[in-house]
DNA sequence: TAACCTAGCTTAATCGCATAACCGACGCCT
DNA sequence: AGGCGTCGGTTATGCGATTAAGCTAGGTTA
């Protein structure tokens, strides 16, 4: 009982059925410029091709041409917000238009050389990876394989050190918008929350600096205090407890909407009136802001023309040149807090 | 100026440096059973391999062997909750252990034959795709290419029709848990929200049926009313307006936490006391539940032993047999609503 | 001493596709 | 008649890896 497994059609099959050589089939199906093949033959080849349900073998093609249309994206450890999803969606679409295929690789948290080897095995044109996945040795390995590396969320000095392109959010600007808003509401004693978790902390620190610079610029004399917090209701309650004991700040930037949501709950539990006693600003502008009562004020990052980003990425890959992209700008969405 | 692009090392390079043939290198690096090669030679080959930073060329290997270790995952259109992320993480890990590589394909919403062609081009062993991406013609194309299809969220009858394996959530059971809880709280007039958006609606209907069956079983005489809603604050307000006008239900199952969050906001805006006047249950048990005041009661799906799922998937793929997996069970998390 | 093993390799074919180089037939010009 | 250009293809090669089959040197057995 030889159960014959279905074998997808190849150009050889097409060639046989159409009575031409495989070269001709290849020329036709790729619309090769410079190939002189009359329309009649083209028609015949094409009709045989989809009669057989031909699907090109991506590996074979890329093996032959030595190029690949793959771009690997490796997620950050952190849970993705809507900004990241939308960005990914746009990027995928943009790359597709330019002839590239975006693939998200693995959901596990491997990193360094080991991860780089796995990525390199697929011979992509580029890898877009969270900064937390990259090590100098890993990057070196990718460079040797002629794979362009985009580091997501890497600060400039580290990017230069690694010699990679970057894709970053303007955390500083985001914090600055939040700071300006709080100062504008008359806050003089501003608390800024920085997540304790490693990856998030780095972004938190940059947001904090943004708040600081905005406060110095627009509300001189106002104080900015830094606090750490975990993403749990308990940690939020503890932090609010500290505030009640030390003296309430009159404005809080809660790192993002999720942290702010936890804080809002804890503040209400402690009978603090929001926004009368304490102003609160989140970031990301997720739907959550409109679920909470009072409704949460937030700073969102808006992406400017997504197609452009894909184009600039492709350009950098083709020219093997490092670029530093930051395709979002912060916008305040004012609500009740 | 001929800028020579870095070319990754091949087994030919290794063979040359180690003074052996490529066959020997291949045997060594793959630990081929039955190959008679002394340890000394093996050592030499291996040391040359990592001296050159050799990374195998996945495409070349899969072209030659005719098999691929790829499993393609195509996301549903809907935004991923934490359940989906965690599942993906576990799946990826489990498949890795079994020698497979999980890749997430594209973030765009292409579907049907066109999408199937793109997936088939990579010659994966299996495709895990949201039901909304599949059409009979698309599935047929994949079958011809000997690619196993796992449909996510497909009801049994459609799965049989398509001839695919499935991976589903127990929406019925989830709704039932919610229904039991509401009946247990003494609710006699239960409103169930079904999302208007197409993909979500299907799941909503099945959750609704779950509520109905639980109510019939545990609270005979109680009524279950069905309502539609969009995922916007405006739609929530409108729905609450209807309830106020028609007479408030005393229990609401809000489809999931996000919809319930919007509803809770709208209920509070209408001065409805929750849970005194209206009990509310969400689903997914996301952090949001603990941000809202009152804290949201929710039904979560807990995955049972993730490694087992990966194993069963691989088994099905290897034996080319359709299986139907539903590796989550519903658990109620009671809070204040 | 011839026949036969076995260890330790090598040779060569092949996967599906792209593409440079070539080739025969025909028409046209001189 | 001979040379040349163009059309409509074909032939041949190789990308990097796997793997069946073969081959050689040395040792063992009959």
XYZ file of C-alpha atoms (C1' of nucleotides) in Angstrom:
734
model
C 0.000 0.000 0.000
C 2.026 2.897 -1.246
C 0.103 5.933 -0.148
C 1.384 8.509 -2.587
C 1.572 11.908 -0.969
C 0.358 14.758 -3.077
C 3.281 16.511 -4.701
C 2.737 20.152 -5.604
C 3.176 20.972 -9.277
C 6.564 22.269 -10.409
C 7.575 24.243 -13.455
C 8.748 20.959 -14.926
C 5.192 19.643 -14.802
C 3.939 22.777 -16.438
C 6.619 22.630 -19.099
C 5.718 19.065 -19.989
C 2.009 19.766 -20.232
C 2.486 22.945 -22.207
C 5.043 21.407 -24.521
C 7.783 23.905 -23.794
C 10.968 23.952 -21.758
C 11.152 24.875 -18.099
C 13.099 27.969 -19.039
C 10.184 29.232 -21.042
C 7.814 28.571 -18.177
C 10.044 30.431 -15.792
C 10.325 33.383 -18.152
C 6.596 33.556 -18.610
C 5.597 33.193 -14.997
C 8.094 35.816 -13.897
C 7.345 38.170 -16.742
C 11.061 38.247 -17.297
C 12.075 41.418 -19.075
C 13.986 40.769 -22.260
C 12.433 37.390 -22.878
C 10.923 37.207 -26.331
C 7.897 35.005 -26.028
C 4.714 35.599 -27.996
C 1.421 36.104 -26.245
C 0.007 32.804 -27.506
C 2.667 30.766 -25.745
C 2.369 32.885 -22.626
C -1.331 32.227 -22.511
C -0.834 28.512 -22.859
C 1.752 28.374 -20.104
C -0.304 30.464 -17.770
C -3.433 28.448 -18.293
C -1.600 25.177 -17.676
C -0.078 26.727 -14.572
C -3.307 27.498 -12.915
C -4.945 24.374 -14.188
C -2.331 22.508 -12.172
C -2.697 24.910 -9.284
C 0.942 25.825 -9.491
C 2.439 27.611 -6.514
C 6.071 28.658 -6.772
C 8.487 27.103 -4.322
C 9.808 30.053 -2.343
C 12.803 28.166 -0.964
C 13.927 26.958 -4.337
C 13.695 30.411 -5.796
C 15.587 32.014 -2.993
C 18.215 29.314 -3.084
C 18.750 29.950 -6.751
C 18.730 33.726 -6.700
C 20.618 34.014 -3.468
C 18.200 36.650 -2.295
C 15.254 36.329 -0.046
C 12.105 38.360 0.273
C 11.781 37.574 3.937
C 11.812 40.036 6.761
C 11.738 38.426 10.163
C 10.088 40.177 13.022
C 10.825 39.033 16.516
C 8.443 40.250 19.133
C 9.471 41.968 22.298
C 8.823 40.061 25.457
C 6.286 42.557 26.579
C 2.667 42.159 25.636
C 1.828 44.069 22.523
C -0.356 47.103 22.701
C -2.584 48.312 19.911
C 0.122 50.623 18.630
C 2.427 47.707 18.027
C -0.314 45.673 16.356
C -1.272 48.466 14.076
C 2.327 49.173 13.231
C 2.922 45.525 12.434
C -0.125 45.451 10.262
C 0.957 48.496 8.327
C 4.498 47.293 8.043
C 3.428 43.926 6.768
C 1.237 45.566 4.194
C 3.877 48.043 3.123
C 6.541 45.395 2.773
C 4.214 43.213 0.771
C 3.732 46.006 -1.720
C 7.479 46.204 -2.096
C 7.777 42.486 -2.670
C 8.780 41.417 0.806
C 7.140 39.009 3.186
C 6.976 39.805 6.858
C 7.135 36.830 9.163
C 6.940 36.885 12.896
C 9.357 34.536 14.404
C 8.805 32.559 17.531
C 7.090 33.659 20.623
C 9.664 32.301 23.004
C 12.208 34.415 24.671
C 15.433 33.110 23.232
C 18.082 35.705 22.572
C 21.699 36.286 21.693
C 23.715 34.037 19.447
C 21.407 31.099 19.787
C 18.427 33.090 18.607
C 20.477 34.746 15.879
C 21.495 31.359 14.505
C 17.887 30.312 14.261
C 16.962 33.517 12.468
C 19.916 33.295 10.140
C 18.964 29.765 9.145
C 16.030 31.181 7.213
C 18.302 33.634 5.388
C 15.998 36.635 5.648
C 16.932 39.980 4.168
C 16.393 41.661 7.467
C 15.520 40.993 11.059
C 13.441 43.375 13.122
C 14.020 42.445 16.729
C 13.386 43.913 20.120
C 16.485 45.301 21.682
C 16.190 42.752 24.461
C 16.883 39.931 21.992
C 20.137 41.267 20.679
C 23.675 40.789 21.879
C 26.861 41.976 20.152
C 27.792 38.413 19.238
C 24.338 37.756 17.836
C 24.428 40.894 15.733
C 27.880 39.978 14.481
C 26.621 36.603 13.355
C 23.789 38.222 11.441
C 26.108 40.713 9.827
C 28.302 37.897 8.578
C 25.240 36.400 6.938
C 24.487 39.728 5.262
C 21.291 40.163 7.234
C 20.268 43.690 8.056
C 19.307 44.233 11.671
C 16.666 46.625 12.922
C 16.729 46.992 16.656
C 13.466 48.086 18.178
C 13.699 50.468 21.067
C 17.464 50.740 21.178
C 18.983 53.980 22.409
C 21.355 55.701 19.938
C 24.598 54.977 21.727
C 23.909 51.249 21.901
C 22.785 51.228 18.282
C 26.059 52.776 17.208
C 27.951 50.264 19.280
C 26.085 47.364 17.711
C 26.089 48.945 14.278
C 22.426 48.358 13.605
C 19.479 50.311 12.304
C 16.850 51.287 14.807
C 13.142 51.693 15.070
C 12.209 53.646 18.140
C 9.402 55.385 19.888
C 9.923 58.940 20.978
C 9.565 58.250 24.674
C 11.097 61.555 25.556
C 8.584 63.471 23.467
C 5.763 61.382 24.860
C 6.751 62.179 28.416
C 7.130 65.821 27.481
C 3.567 66.025 26.174
C 2.298 64.489 29.394
C 4.402 66.890 31.469
C 3.182 69.934 29.568
C -0.382 68.878 30.072
C -0.005 68.414 33.811
C 1.754 71.759 34.181
C -0.993 73.317 32.103
C -3.551 71.985 34.555
C -1.672 73.768 37.311
C 0.131 70.807 38.834
C 3.207 71.725 40.899
C 4.065 68.356 42.400
C 4.221 65.702 39.744
C 4.726 61.991 40.307
C 6.083 59.878 37.455
C 5.733 56.117 37.525
C 8.475 53.918 36.110
C 7.762 50.192 35.738
C 10.039 47.928 37.686
C 10.163 45.283 34.951
C 13.457 45.538 33.054
C 12.364 46.125 29.495
C 9.662 48.561 30.424
C 11.859 50.380 32.889
C 14.154 51.635 30.172
C 11.263 53.199 28.337
C 9.913 54.530 31.605
C 13.152 56.313 32.381
C 13.109 58.048 29.025
C 9.520 59.094 29.502
C 10.455 60.411 32.916
C 13.203 62.526 31.400
C 10.686 63.872 28.922
C 8.423 64.926 31.751
C 11.343 66.531 33.559
C 12.426 68.564 30.581
C 8.890 69.752 29.894
C 8.367 70.752 33.495
C 11.644 72.638 33.591
C 10.676 74.450 30.435
C 7.034 75.224 31.090
C 6.590 75.077 34.839
C 9.794 76.104 36.573
C 9.764 75.462 40.277
C 7.427 72.477 40.031
C 8.809 69.230 41.384
C 8.994 65.862 39.653
C 9.174 62.761 41.815
C 10.027 59.303 40.506
C 8.291 56.121 41.703
C 8.563 52.476 40.775
C 5.677 50.100 40.364
C 4.855 46.577 39.203
C 1.978 45.816 36.918
C -0.256 44.448 39.666
C -3.165 45.892 41.647
C -1.228 45.269 44.846
C 1.719 47.322 43.726
C -0.619 50.151 42.727
C -2.281 50.087 46.126
C 1.070 50.161 47.845
C 2.229 53.128 45.803
C -0.947 55.060 46.531
C -0.426 54.223 50.203
C 3.001 55.811 50.034
C 1.555 58.912 48.437
C -1.144 59.248 51.063
C 1.481 58.919 53.767
C 4.072 61.235 52.192
C 1.663 63.771 50.841
C -0.321 63.393 47.642
C 1.159 64.631 44.390
C -1.229 66.845 42.443
C -0.394 65.266 39.108
C 0.577 61.734 38.057
C 1.983 60.369 34.829
C 1.289 56.662 35.106
C 3.692 55.375 32.441
C 0.901 54.082 30.235
C -2.857 53.463 30.285
C -2.616 50.066 31.887
C -0.497 51.247 34.786
C -2.677 54.344 35.081
C -5.782 52.180 35.159
C -4.429 50.255 38.115
C -3.466 53.497 39.822
C -6.872 55.015 39.234
C -8.508 52.042 40.891
C -6.186 52.312 43.867
C -6.711 56.062 44.154
C -10.472 55.661 44.192
C -10.139 52.912 46.791
C -8.227 55.385 48.950
C -10.996 57.966 48.525
C -8.792 60.298 46.554
C -10.839 62.443 44.200
C -9.631 62.307 40.600
C -9.044 64.733 38.934
C -9.866 67.274 41.663
C -7.065 66.235 43.997
C -4.828 64.419 41.538
C -4.557 64.758 37.777
C -3.695 61.542 35.933
C -2.264 60.956 32.473
C -1.711 57.630 30.754
C -0.212 56.755 27.416
C -1.290 54.741 24.344
C -4.907 55.896 24.304
C -6.381 52.433 24.369
C -10.100 51.759 24.673
C -9.597 51.296 28.390
C -9.390 55.088 28.748
C -13.017 55.293 27.751
C -14.111 52.484 30.027
C -12.814 54.019 33.221
C -14.744 56.603 35.222
C -13.465 59.253 35.253
C -12.286 58.830 31.685
C -8.535 58.726 31.382
C -6.513 61.437 29.660
C -3.762 59.906 27.553
C -0.888 60.609 25.187
C -1.034 58.532 22.066
C 1.641 57.966 19.462
C 0.347 58.470 15.986
C 2.164 56.880 13.144
C 2.873 59.099 10.253
C 2.200 57.522 6.896
C 2.989 53.853 7.458
C 3.902 53.083 3.854
C 6.811 55.467 4.172
C 8.330 53.452 6.976
C 8.260 50.246 4.983
C 9.899 52.066 2.097
C 12.662 53.458 4.243
C 13.294 50.056 5.763
C 13.580 48.432 2.370
C 15.865 51.178 1.182
C 18.172 50.716 4.144
C 18.256 46.977 3.605
C 19.087 47.296 -0.067
C 21.813 49.842 0.489
C 23.101 48.122 3.592
C 23.027 51.433 5.382
C 22.025 51.992 8.982
C 19.021 54.236 9.471
C 17.253 55.402 12.548
C 13.510 55.613 12.293
C 11.029 56.987 14.744
C 7.817 57.118 12.797
C 5.444 58.193 15.523
C 4.624 61.526 17.043
C 2.992 62.076 20.426
C -0.485 63.611 20.595
C -2.424 64.436 23.729
C -5.985 63.153 24.057
C -7.610 65.117 26.833
C -10.440 63.538 28.814
C -11.575 63.809 32.388
C -8.461 63.125 34.421
C 35.176 49.044 -6.340
C 33.651 45.666 -6.034
C 32.011 45.653 -2.665
C 31.946 41.981 -1.885
C 28.894 41.067 0.122
C 29.456 38.713 2.963
C 28.529 35.197 1.978
C 27.567 32.873 4.801
C 29.686 29.750 5.070
C 28.408 26.586 3.380
C 29.226 22.969 3.956
C 31.497 23.235 0.925
C 33.592 25.806 2.730
C 33.768 23.595 5.748
C 34.674 20.579 3.659
C 37.524 22.414 2.004
C 38.964 23.709 5.266
C 38.619 20.377 7.008
C 40.019 18.427 4.095
C 37.004 16.178 3.663
C 34.071 15.932 1.284
C 30.766 17.754 1.743
C 29.096 14.428 2.335
C 31.227 13.831 5.370
C 30.447 17.282 6.686
C 26.759 16.721 6.239
C 26.919 13.370 7.987
C 28.798 14.833 10.899
C 26.696 17.929 11.379
C 23.496 15.939 11.244
C 24.768 13.111 13.385
C 23.521 10.832 10.657
C 22.835 7.377 11.981
C 24.710 4.682 10.129
C 27.526 6.927 9.026
C 30.896 5.484 9.925
C 33.043 8.420 10.841
C 35.585 8.354 13.650
C 35.462 10.849 16.464
C 38.686 12.543 15.370
C 37.222 13.558 12.029
C 33.969 14.602 13.633
C 35.836 16.878 15.988
C 37.745 18.480 13.166
C 34.625 19.121 11.112
C 32.740 20.525 14.031
C 35.506 22.839 15.050
C 35.884 24.184 11.522
C 32.126 24.647 11.362
C 31.917 26.908 14.283
C 35.151 28.606 13.475
C 33.469 29.698 10.238
C 30.250 30.496 12.050
C 28.347 28.029 9.946
C 24.573 28.302 9.949
C 22.655 25.708 7.931
C 20.590 26.995 5.037
C 17.044 26.036 5.923
C 15.717 26.496 2.391
C 18.361 24.341 0.821
C 17.779 21.592 3.292
C 14.048 21.639 2.890
C 14.360 21.739 -0.877
C 16.496 18.649 -0.815
C 14.594 16.656 1.756
C 11.180 17.705 0.537
C 10.049 18.270 4.092
C 9.872 21.420 6.067
C 9.898 22.089 9.753
C 7.698 25.131 9.368
C 4.309 25.646 10.887
C 2.629 28.808 9.758
C 0.297 30.621 12.055
C -2.038 33.193 10.605
C -3.609 35.495 13.107
C -7.276 36.147 13.367
C -8.372 39.617 12.426
C -9.438 40.347 15.913
C -7.006 41.833 18.373
C -5.289 39.183 20.405
C -6.072 38.823 24.031
C -3.685 37.448 26.612
C -5.081 33.953 26.171
C -4.079 33.908 22.539
C -0.616 35.290 23.296
C 0.037 32.781 25.972
C -1.229 29.967 23.819
C 1.005 31.048 20.974
C 3.947 31.214 23.273
C 3.357 27.728 24.571
C 2.693 26.358 21.132
C 5.840 27.855 19.731
C 7.840 26.389 22.547
C 6.233 22.987 22.263
C 6.734 22.808 18.524
C 10.339 23.835 18.882
C 10.949 20.906 21.191
C 9.539 18.630 18.544
C 11.770 20.092 15.865
C 9.315 22.474 14.268
C 9.471 26.212 13.809
C 6.400 28.320 14.331
C 6.153 31.383 12.150
C 3.433 33.938 12.226
C 2.481 34.989 8.798
C 1.413 38.426 7.790
C -0.757 40.777 9.666
C -2.930 41.744 6.740
C -6.356 40.417 6.207
C -5.980 38.511 2.992
C -7.943 35.303 2.787
C -9.137 32.523 0.530
C -7.160 31.207 -2.386
C -4.939 34.220 -2.637
C -3.821 33.881 0.956
C -3.502 30.133 0.627
C -1.184 30.529 -2.345
C 1.066 32.797 -0.357
C 1.177 30.331 2.531
C 1.767 27.379 0.248
C 4.724 29.149 -1.347
C 6.686 28.582 1.821
C 5.849 24.869 1.829
C 5.096 24.611 5.532
C 4.105 21.325 7.117
C 1.003 22.882 8.528
C -0.966 26.082 8.620
C -2.859 27.246 11.668
C -5.314 29.850 10.488
C -8.324 31.653 11.782
C -11.534 30.332 10.363
C -12.163 33.709 8.770
C -9.165 33.221 6.484
C -10.251 29.940 5.015
C -12.419 29.166 2.037
C -13.085 25.739 0.514
C -10.966 26.580 -2.514
C -8.130 27.797 -0.334
C -8.197 24.654 1.769
C -8.258 22.524 -1.373
C -5.162 24.257 -2.651
C -3.358 23.572 0.610
C -4.396 19.959 0.604
C -2.953 19.532 -2.873
C 0.333 20.824 -1.545
C 0.186 18.286 1.282
C -0.133 21.021 3.897
C -2.134 20.175 6.981
C -4.703 22.780 7.929
C -5.737 23.697 11.439
C -8.751 25.951 11.491
C -9.067 28.068 14.592
C -12.568 28.600 15.860
C -14.379 26.563 13.243
C -17.600 24.854 14.229
C -17.639 21.051 13.741
C -19.969 20.936 10.768
C -17.900 23.416 8.791
C -14.711 21.611 9.760
C -16.079 18.371 8.402
C -17.134 20.120 5.227
C -13.683 21.599 4.748
C -11.933 18.479 5.920
C -9.585 20.244 8.291
C -8.374 19.850 11.827
C -9.632 22.356 14.332
C -8.486 24.252 17.346
C -11.386 25.750 19.182
C -12.431 27.481 22.320
C -15.339 26.100 24.225
C -17.571 29.109 23.791
C -20.602 27.169 24.812
C -19.026 26.099 28.071
C -17.800 29.600 28.693
C -21.278 31.037 28.277
C -22.652 28.298 30.475
C -20.318 29.210 33.333
C -21.390 32.831 33.041
C -25.059 31.839 32.963
C -24.770 29.608 36.012
C -23.118 32.383 37.929
C -25.805 34.916 37.109
C -28.565 32.470 37.999
C -26.719 31.723 41.207
C -26.790 35.398 42.075
C -30.550 35.318 41.697
C -30.865 36.923 38.282
C -34.142 36.188 36.495
C -33.859 38.517 33.507
C -30.529 38.067 31.795
C -29.202 40.134 28.906
C -26.530 38.649 26.675
C -24.453 40.849 24.430
C -23.364 39.636 21.017
C -20.807 41.720 19.093
C -22.012 43.031 15.771
C -18.651 42.530 14.081
C -18.736 39.396 11.927
C -15.954 37.274 13.344
C -16.804 38.036 16.933
C -20.498 37.554 16.332
C -20.074 33.881 15.648
C -18.358 33.348 18.944
C -20.920 35.537 20.635
C -23.764 33.405 19.378
C -22.163 30.276 20.748
C -21.581 31.926 24.106
C -25.216 33.012 24.069
C -26.319 29.448 23.537
C -24.174 28.419 26.440
C -25.896 30.937 28.661
C -29.303 29.757 27.437
C -28.603 26.119 28.181
C -27.247 26.904 31.637
C -30.248 29.039 32.472
C -32.673 26.383 31.301
C -30.875 23.841 33.409
C -30.262 25.792 36.599
C -32.808 28.585 36.608
C -35.940 27.517 34.784
C -38.350 30.338 34.153
C -35.653 32.985 33.916
C -35.497 34.872 30.637
C -32.512 35.404 28.356
C -32.562 38.370 26.029
C -30.101 38.891 23.181
C -28.615 42.291 22.279
C -26.104 43.449 19.710
C -23.360 45.942 20.295
C -20.301 47.462 18.646
C -17.017 47.848 20.419
C -17.430 51.587 20.990
C -18.465 53.671 23.997
C -21.312 55.132 21.937
C -22.777 51.747 21.187
C -22.557 50.818 24.857
C -24.377 54.000 25.864
C -27.064 53.325 23.295
C -27.595 49.803 24.538
C -27.846 50.928 28.131
C -30.359 53.562 26.989
C -32.473 50.804 25.493
C -32.347 48.851 28.725
C -33.349 51.838 30.785
C -36.272 52.444 28.459
C -37.374 48.805 28.156
C -36.724 47.862 31.748
C -33.317 46.951 33.152
C -32.181 43.348 33.079
C -30.893 42.139 36.439
C -27.920 40.297 34.969
C -25.684 40.948 31.965
C -23.150 38.787 30.207
C -21.108 41.293 28.230
C -19.435 38.904 25.774
C -15.965 39.615 27.131
C -14.134 41.943 29.495
C -13.628 44.667 26.964
C -17.276 44.865 26.000
C -18.237 44.572 29.645
C -15.884 47.403 30.511
C -17.620 49.676 28.055
C -20.995 48.602 29.388
C -19.975 49.204 32.961
C -18.968 52.751 32.094
C -22.268 53.357 30.360
C -24.269 51.844 33.241
C -22.527 54.057 35.768
C -23.144 57.084 33.524
C -26.857 56.195 33.616
C -26.736 56.028 37.420
C -27.411 52.328 37.464
C -25.923 50.713 40.534
C -23.697 47.733 39.773
C -23.977 45.049 41.047
C -26.994 45.946 43.199
C -29.335 46.579 40.274
C -27.468 44.718 37.553
C -24.964 41.889 37.817
C -22.240 41.889 35.139
C -19.946 39.139 33.883
C -17.151 39.453 31.362
C -14.794 36.897 29.892
C -11.014 36.489 29.537
C -10.107 37.763 32.982
C -7.718 40.410 31.775
C -6.079 42.927 34.089
C -8.823 45.376 33.170
C -11.152 43.512 35.520
C -9.036 44.645 38.427
C -8.804 48.226 37.221
C -12.524 48.866 37.084
C -14.585 49.843 40.121
C -16.543 47.787 40.936
C -14.121 45.022 39.984
C -15.380 42.887 37.145
C -16.356 39.247 37.551
C -15.120 37.210 34.607
C -14.887 33.746 33.086
C -11.413 32.821 31.993
C -10.266 29.969 29.801
C -7.405 28.063 31.288
C -5.198 26.020 29.049
C -4.488 22.534 30.140
C -0.924 21.382 29.703
C 0.304 23.284 26.670
C 2.995 20.827 25.609
C 0.321 18.243 25.001
C -1.343 20.418 22.398
C 1.844 20.821 20.400
C 2.355 17.069 20.520
C -1.122 16.335 19.288
C -0.763 18.831 16.487
C 2.495 17.293 15.324
C 0.996 13.847 15.516
C -1.946 14.882 13.362
C 0.355 16.492 10.833
C 2.576 13.440 10.568
C -0.304 11.026 10.205
C -2.277 13.354 7.988
C -5.287 12.810 10.198
C -7.844 15.413 11.177
C -8.087 16.105 14.905
C -10.249 18.439 16.881
C -8.597 20.120 19.819
C -10.094 22.348 22.449
C -7.382 22.678 25.029
C -9.014 25.183 27.350
C -11.547 24.888 30.096
C -13.695 27.724 31.461
C -13.206 28.882 35.045
C -15.192 31.564 36.852
C -13.306 34.338 38.629
C -15.738 36.016 40.976
C -15.240 39.648 41.899
C -17.561 42.474 42.728
C -19.989 42.564 39.826
C 47.608 -16.390 -1.768
C 43.120 -15.280 -3.035
C 38.724 -13.966 -1.427
C 36.218 -11.290 1.595
C 35.252 -7.732 5.201
C 35.063 -3.501 7.218
C 36.220 1.192 8.241
C 36.337 5.550 6.360
C 35.563 7.960 3.473
C 34.136 10.059 -1.748
C 31.225 10.427 -5.991
C 27.403 11.823 -7.986
C 22.587 12.618 -8.400
C 18.935 15.356 -7.092
C 15.445 18.825 -5.062
C 12.807 23.431 -7.933
C 14.013 27.323 -9.992
C 16.531 31.276 -12.586
C 19.242 32.823 -16.140
C 23.264 33.369 -19.244
C 24.437 31.535 -23.432
C 23.392 29.367 -27.421
C 20.847 27.700 -31.640
C 17.832 26.827 -35.677
C 14.639 28.789 -38.845
C 13.055 32.374 -41.396
C 13.045 36.860 -43.789
C 15.564 40.565 -45.826
C 19.172 42.908 -47.989
C 23.039 43.261 -51.108
C 23.977 33.017 -53.082
C 25.720 34.498 -48.892
C 25.506 37.263 -44.820
C 22.898 39.245 -41.134
C 19.223 40.190 -37.865
C 15.331 38.753 -35.348
C 12.137 35.613 -33.444
C 11.105 31.877 -30.437
C 12.533 29.329 -28.051
C 16.229 25.399 -25.771
C 20.471 23.812 -23.198
C 23.192 23.856 -19.449
C 24.623 25.252 -15.095
C 24.448 26.008 -10.236
C 22.343 27.708 -5.635
C 23.302 24.476 -0.639
C 22.162 20.480 1.165
C 21.084 15.192 1.602
C 21.938 10.508 0.728
C 22.311 6.143 -1.924
C 25.936 3.852 -3.891
C 30.638 3.120 -4.732
C 35.538 2.860 -3.900
C 40.143 2.088 -1.558
C 43.342 0.561 1.883
C 44.215 -2.510 5.305
C 43.123 -6.551 7.950
C 41.088 -11.245 8.422
C 39.838 -15.615 7.013
C 39.830 -19.881 4.058
